[in-house]
Short mmCIF file of C-alpha atoms and ligand atoms in Angstrom, two decimals:
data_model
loop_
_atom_site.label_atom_id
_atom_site.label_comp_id
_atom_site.label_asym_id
_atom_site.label_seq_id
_atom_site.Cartn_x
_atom_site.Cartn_y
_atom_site.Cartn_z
CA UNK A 1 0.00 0.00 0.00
CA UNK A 2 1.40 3.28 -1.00
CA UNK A 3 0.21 6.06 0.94
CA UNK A 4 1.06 9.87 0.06
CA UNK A 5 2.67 11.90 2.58
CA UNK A 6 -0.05 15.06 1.98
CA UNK A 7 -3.08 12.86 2.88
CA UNK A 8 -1.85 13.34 6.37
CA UNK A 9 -1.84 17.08 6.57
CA UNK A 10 -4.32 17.81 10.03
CA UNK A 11 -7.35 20.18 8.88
CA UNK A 12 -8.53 22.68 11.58
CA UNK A 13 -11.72 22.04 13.45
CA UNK A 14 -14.82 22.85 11.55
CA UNK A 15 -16.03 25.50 14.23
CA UNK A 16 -12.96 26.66 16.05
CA UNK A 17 -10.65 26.87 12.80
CA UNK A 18 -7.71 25.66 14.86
CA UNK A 19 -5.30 22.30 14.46
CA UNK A 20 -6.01 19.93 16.87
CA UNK A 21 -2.64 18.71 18.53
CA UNK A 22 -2.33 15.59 20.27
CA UNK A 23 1.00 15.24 21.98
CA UNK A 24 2.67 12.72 24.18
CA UNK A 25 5.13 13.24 26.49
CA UNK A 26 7.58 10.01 27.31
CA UNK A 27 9.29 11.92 30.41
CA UNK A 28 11.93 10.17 31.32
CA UNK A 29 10.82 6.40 29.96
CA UNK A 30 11.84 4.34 26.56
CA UNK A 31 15.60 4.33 25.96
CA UNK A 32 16.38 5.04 21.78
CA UNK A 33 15.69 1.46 20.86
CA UNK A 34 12.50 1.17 22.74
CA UNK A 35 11.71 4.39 21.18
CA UNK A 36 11.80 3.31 17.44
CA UNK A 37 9.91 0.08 18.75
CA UNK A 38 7.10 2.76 20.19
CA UNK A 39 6.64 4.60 17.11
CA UNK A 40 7.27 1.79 14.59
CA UNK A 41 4.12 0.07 16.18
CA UNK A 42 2.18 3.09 16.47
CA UNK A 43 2.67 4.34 12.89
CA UNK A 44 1.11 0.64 11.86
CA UNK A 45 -1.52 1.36 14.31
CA UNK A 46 -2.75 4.53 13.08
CA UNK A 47 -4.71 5.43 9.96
CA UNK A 48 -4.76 8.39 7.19
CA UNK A 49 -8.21 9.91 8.87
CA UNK A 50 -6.31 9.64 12.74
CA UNK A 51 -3.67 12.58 11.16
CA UNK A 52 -6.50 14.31 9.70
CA UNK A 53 -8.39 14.82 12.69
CA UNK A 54 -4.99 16.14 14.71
CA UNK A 55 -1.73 17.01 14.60
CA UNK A 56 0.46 14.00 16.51
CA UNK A 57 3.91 15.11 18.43
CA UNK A 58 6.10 12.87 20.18
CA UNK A 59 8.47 14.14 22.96
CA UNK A 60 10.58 11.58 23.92
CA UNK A 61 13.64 12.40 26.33
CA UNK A 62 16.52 14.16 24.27
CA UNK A 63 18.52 10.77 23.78
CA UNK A 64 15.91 9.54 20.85
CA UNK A 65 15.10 12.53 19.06
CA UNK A 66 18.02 11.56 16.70
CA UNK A 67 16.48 7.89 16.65
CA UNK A 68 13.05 9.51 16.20
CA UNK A 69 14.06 12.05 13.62
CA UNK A 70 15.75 9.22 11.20
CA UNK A 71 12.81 6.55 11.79
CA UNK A 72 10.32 9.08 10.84
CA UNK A 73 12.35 10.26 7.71
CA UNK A 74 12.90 7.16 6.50
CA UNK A 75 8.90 5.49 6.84
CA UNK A 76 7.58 8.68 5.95
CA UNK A 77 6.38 8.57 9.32
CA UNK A 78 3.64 12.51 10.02
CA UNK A 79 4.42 12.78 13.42
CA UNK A 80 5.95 15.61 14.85
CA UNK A 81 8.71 15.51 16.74
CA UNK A 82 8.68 17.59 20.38
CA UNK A 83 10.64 17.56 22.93
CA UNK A 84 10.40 17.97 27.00
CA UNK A 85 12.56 20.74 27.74
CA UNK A 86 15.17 23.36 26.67
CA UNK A 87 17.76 25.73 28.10
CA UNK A 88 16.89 29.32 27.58
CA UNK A 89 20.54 30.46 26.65
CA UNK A 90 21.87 30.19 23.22
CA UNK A 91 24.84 28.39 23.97
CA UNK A 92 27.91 28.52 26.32
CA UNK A 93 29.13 26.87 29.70
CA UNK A 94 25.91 25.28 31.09
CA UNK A 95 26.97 21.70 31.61
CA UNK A 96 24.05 19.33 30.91
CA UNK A 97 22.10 21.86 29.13
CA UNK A 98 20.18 21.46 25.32
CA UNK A 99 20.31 24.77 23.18
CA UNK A 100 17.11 25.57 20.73
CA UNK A 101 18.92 26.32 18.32
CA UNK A 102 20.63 22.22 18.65
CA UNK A 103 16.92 20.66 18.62
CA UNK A 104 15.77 23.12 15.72
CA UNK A 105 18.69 21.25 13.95
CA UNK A 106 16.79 17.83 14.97
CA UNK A 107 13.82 18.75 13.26
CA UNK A 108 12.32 19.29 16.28
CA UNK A 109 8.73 21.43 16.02
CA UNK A 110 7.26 21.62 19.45
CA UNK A 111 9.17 21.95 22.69
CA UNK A 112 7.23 21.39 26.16
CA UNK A 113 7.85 24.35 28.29
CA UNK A 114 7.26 24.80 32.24
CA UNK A 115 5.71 21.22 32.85
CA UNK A 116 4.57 21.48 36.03
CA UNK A 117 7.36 18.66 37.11
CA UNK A 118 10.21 21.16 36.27
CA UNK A 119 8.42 23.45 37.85
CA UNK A 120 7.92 21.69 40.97
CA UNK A 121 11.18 19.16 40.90
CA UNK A 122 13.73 21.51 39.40
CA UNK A 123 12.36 24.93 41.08
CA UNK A 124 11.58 26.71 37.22
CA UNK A 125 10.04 30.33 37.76
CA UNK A 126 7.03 31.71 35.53
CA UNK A 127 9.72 34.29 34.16
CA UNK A 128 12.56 31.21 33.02
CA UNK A 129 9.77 29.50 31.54
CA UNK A 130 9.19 32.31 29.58
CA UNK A 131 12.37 33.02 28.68
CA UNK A 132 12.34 29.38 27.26
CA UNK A 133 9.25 30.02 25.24
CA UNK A 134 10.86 32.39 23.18
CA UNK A 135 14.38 30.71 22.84
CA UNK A 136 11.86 27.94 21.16
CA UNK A 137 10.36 30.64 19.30
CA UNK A 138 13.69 32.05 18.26
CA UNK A 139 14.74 29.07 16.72
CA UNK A 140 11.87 28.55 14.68
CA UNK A 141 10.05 26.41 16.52
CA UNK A 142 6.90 26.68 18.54
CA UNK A 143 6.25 26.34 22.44
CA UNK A 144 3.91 24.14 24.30
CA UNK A 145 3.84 26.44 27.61
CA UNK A 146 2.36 24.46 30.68
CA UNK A 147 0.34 26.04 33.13
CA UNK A 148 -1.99 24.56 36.09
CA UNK A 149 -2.44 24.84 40.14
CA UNK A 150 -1.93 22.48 42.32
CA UNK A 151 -4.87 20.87 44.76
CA UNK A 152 -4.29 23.33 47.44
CA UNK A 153 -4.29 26.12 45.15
CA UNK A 154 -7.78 25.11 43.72
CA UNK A 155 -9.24 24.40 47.29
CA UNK A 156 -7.98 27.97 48.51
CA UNK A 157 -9.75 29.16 45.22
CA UNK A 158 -6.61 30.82 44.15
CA UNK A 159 -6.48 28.71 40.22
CA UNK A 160 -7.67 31.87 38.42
CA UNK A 161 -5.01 33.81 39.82
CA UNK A 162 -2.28 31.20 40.03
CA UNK A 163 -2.58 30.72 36.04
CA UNK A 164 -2.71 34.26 36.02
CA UNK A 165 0.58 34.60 37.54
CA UNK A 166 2.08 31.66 35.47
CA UNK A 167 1.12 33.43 31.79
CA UNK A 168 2.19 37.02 32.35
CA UNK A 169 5.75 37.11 31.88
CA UNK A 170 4.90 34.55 28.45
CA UNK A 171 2.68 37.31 27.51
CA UNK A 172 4.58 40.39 28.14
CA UNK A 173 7.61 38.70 27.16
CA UNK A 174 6.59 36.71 23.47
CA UNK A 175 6.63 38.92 20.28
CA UNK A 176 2.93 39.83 19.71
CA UNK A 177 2.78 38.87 16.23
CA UNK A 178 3.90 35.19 16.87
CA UNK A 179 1.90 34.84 20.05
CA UNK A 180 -1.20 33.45 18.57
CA UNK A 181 1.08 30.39 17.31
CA UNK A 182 1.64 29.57 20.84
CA UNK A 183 0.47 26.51 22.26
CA UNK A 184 -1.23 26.25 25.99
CA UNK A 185 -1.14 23.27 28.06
CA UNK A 186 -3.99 23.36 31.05
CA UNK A 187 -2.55 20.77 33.58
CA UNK A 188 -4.14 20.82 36.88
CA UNK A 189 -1.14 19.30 38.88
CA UNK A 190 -3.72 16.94 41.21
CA UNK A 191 -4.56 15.75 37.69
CA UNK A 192 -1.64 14.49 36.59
CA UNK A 193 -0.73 10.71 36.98
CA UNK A 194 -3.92 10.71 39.65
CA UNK A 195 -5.72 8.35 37.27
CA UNK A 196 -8.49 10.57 36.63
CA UNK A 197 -8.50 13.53 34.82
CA UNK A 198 -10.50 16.73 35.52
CA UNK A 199 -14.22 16.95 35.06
CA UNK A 200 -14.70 18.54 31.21
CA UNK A 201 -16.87 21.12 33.15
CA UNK A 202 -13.95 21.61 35.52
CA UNK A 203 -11.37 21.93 32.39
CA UNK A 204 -14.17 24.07 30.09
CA UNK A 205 -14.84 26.39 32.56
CA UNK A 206 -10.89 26.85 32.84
CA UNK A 207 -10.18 27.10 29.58
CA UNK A 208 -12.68 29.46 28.92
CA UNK A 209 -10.97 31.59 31.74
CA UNK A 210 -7.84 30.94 30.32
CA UNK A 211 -9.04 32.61 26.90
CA UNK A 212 -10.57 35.23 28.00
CA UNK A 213 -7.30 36.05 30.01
CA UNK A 214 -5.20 36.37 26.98
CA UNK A 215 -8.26 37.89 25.19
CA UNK A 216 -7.90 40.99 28.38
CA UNK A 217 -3.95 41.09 28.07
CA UNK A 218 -3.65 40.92 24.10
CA UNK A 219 -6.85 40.71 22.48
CA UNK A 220 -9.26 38.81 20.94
CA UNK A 221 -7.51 37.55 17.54
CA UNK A 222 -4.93 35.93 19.53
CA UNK A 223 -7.01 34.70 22.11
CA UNK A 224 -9.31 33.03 19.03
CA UNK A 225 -6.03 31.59 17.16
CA UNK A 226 -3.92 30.12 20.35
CA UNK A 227 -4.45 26.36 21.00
CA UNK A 228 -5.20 25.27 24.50
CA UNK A 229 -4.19 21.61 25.47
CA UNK A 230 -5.68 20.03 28.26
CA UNK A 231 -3.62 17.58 30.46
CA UNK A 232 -3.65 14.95 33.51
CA UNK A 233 -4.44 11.32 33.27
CA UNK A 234 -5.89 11.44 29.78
CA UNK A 235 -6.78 8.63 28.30
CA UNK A 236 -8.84 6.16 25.98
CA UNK A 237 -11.47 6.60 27.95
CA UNK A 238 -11.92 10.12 28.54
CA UNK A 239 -10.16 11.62 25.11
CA UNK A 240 -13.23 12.00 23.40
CA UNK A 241 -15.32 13.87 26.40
CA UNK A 242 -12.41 15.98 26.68
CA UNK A 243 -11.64 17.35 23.22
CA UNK A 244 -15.36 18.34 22.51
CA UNK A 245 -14.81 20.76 24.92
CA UNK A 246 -15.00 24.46 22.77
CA UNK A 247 -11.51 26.13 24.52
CA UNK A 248 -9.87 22.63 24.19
CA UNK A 249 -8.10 22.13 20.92
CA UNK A 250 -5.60 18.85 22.22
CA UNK A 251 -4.24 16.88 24.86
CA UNK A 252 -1.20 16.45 26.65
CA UNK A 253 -0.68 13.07 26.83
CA UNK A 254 1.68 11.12 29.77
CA UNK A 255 1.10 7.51 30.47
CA UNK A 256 -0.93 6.74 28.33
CA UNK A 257 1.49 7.85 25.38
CA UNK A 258 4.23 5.04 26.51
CA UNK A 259 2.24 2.67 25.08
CA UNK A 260 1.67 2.15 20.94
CA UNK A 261 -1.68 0.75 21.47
CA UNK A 262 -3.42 2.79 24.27
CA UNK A 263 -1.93 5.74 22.53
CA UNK A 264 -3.21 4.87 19.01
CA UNK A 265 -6.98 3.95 20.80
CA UNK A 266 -6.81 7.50 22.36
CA UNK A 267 -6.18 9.46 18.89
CA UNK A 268 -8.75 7.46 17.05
CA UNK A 269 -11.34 7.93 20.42
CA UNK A 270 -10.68 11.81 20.57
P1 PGA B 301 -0.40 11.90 32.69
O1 PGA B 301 0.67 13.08 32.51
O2 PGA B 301 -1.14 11.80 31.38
O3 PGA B 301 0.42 10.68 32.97
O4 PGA B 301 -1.29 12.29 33.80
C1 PGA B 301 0.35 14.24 31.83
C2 PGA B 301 1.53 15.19 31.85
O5 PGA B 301 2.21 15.29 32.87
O6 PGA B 301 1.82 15.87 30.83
#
């Protein structure tokens, strides 16, 4: 069977007018081998229409993006490749740091910014991750910036402000023009790994804040073009509930992305 590479361009929703992204992030799981294994099986798995409905990226941990890059150039494989993290400087002595500019090179086309476990685990500030978001936007690629409040934050009814707090400096800091192209991940942190995700009222309500945020700070064009991903313990089961959502135009996907088959069920259940 010969399929052509165009018949798995990803149109925009109907209503909203914006690509649907789907993306799953590895973390720190599947050395390179196990890697090519993953998307090997999941290419088989998925089908023409599955690309159609969304845009797919893959961000495994910075050792298999070469792997990745390769296996999908040579099975004309339409994923995108992402990846988890970047440093916000150019280049230089930072031991153990991964430029922009060296995963631009990759092929790379989203980068995860300010996941709420570098946040919380490697103490990253609101105004780092937006200095990351536009290193990623400097070299040409686009930004998946994570936001999302923690349980306590929620109880003490501070989420509005908290993802308030966490956009600002991406707002006042990303060139206007190219802000629009930015991608949002909503991640309540007591949703993530918990094994149930938020209630779609929960996340529409949010998201609809969320929008109308950026709508107040930089108006309503780029509040009506920016994606907003929702995130925490997504899965087969809930993908579909969750992406007829209006605000929610894709999923961040964790756990259930480390698996070919779960993850192909989820795309073709959204
Ligand atoms: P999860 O992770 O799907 O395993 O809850 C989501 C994330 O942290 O991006």
């Amino acid at each position: 069977m010969s399929r052509k590479y165009e018949d798995f361009v990803a149109s925009p929703d109907p209503i909203t007018h914006r690509v649907r992204l789907i993306s799953g992030n590895w973390k720190m799981n599947l050395n390179h081998l196990e890697a090519i294994a993953l998307v090997q099986k999941l290419h088989h798995l998925m089908r023409p229409e599955d690309f159609r409905y969304a845009e797919i990226s893959l961000h495994p941990p910075f050792t298999a993006l070469r792997s990745l890059q390769l296996s999908f150039e040579a099975d004309r494989m339409p994923f995108t490749l992402g990846a988890q993290d970047v440093s916000d400087e150019p280049s230089g002595a930072y031991t153990g740091e991964i430029s922009a500019s060296m995963l631009a090179k990759l092929g790379v086309g989203y980068v995860i910014v300010g996941h709420s476990e570098r946040r919380r685990l490697f103490g990253e500030t609101s105004e780092l991750v937006a200095r990351k978001a536009l290193a990623v936007h400097q070299a040409g690629m686009r930004p998946i910036v994570c936001i999302g409040e923690s349980a306590k934050e929620r109880s003490d009814g501070d989420t509005e402000a908290v993802l308030a707090a966490q956009l600002t400096p991406v707002l006042e800091s990303y060139p206007i023009d190219a802000l629009g192209a930015l991608v949002l991940a909503y991640e309540p942190i007591w949703a993530i790994g918990a094994g149930e995700a938020a209630a779609p009222e929960v996340v529409g309500e949010i998201a609809r804040a969320i929008r109308a945020l950026v709508e107040a700070r930089v108006g309503s064009e780029i509040a009506t073009s920016m994606r907003i991903q929702y995130g925490g313990s997504v899965t087969a089961g809930n993908s579909q509930a969750l992406m007829t959502i209006e605000d929610i135009d894709g999923l961040l996907v964790g756990g259930a992305s480390l698996d070919a088959d779960s993850f192909a069920l989820l795309v073709k259940s959204a």
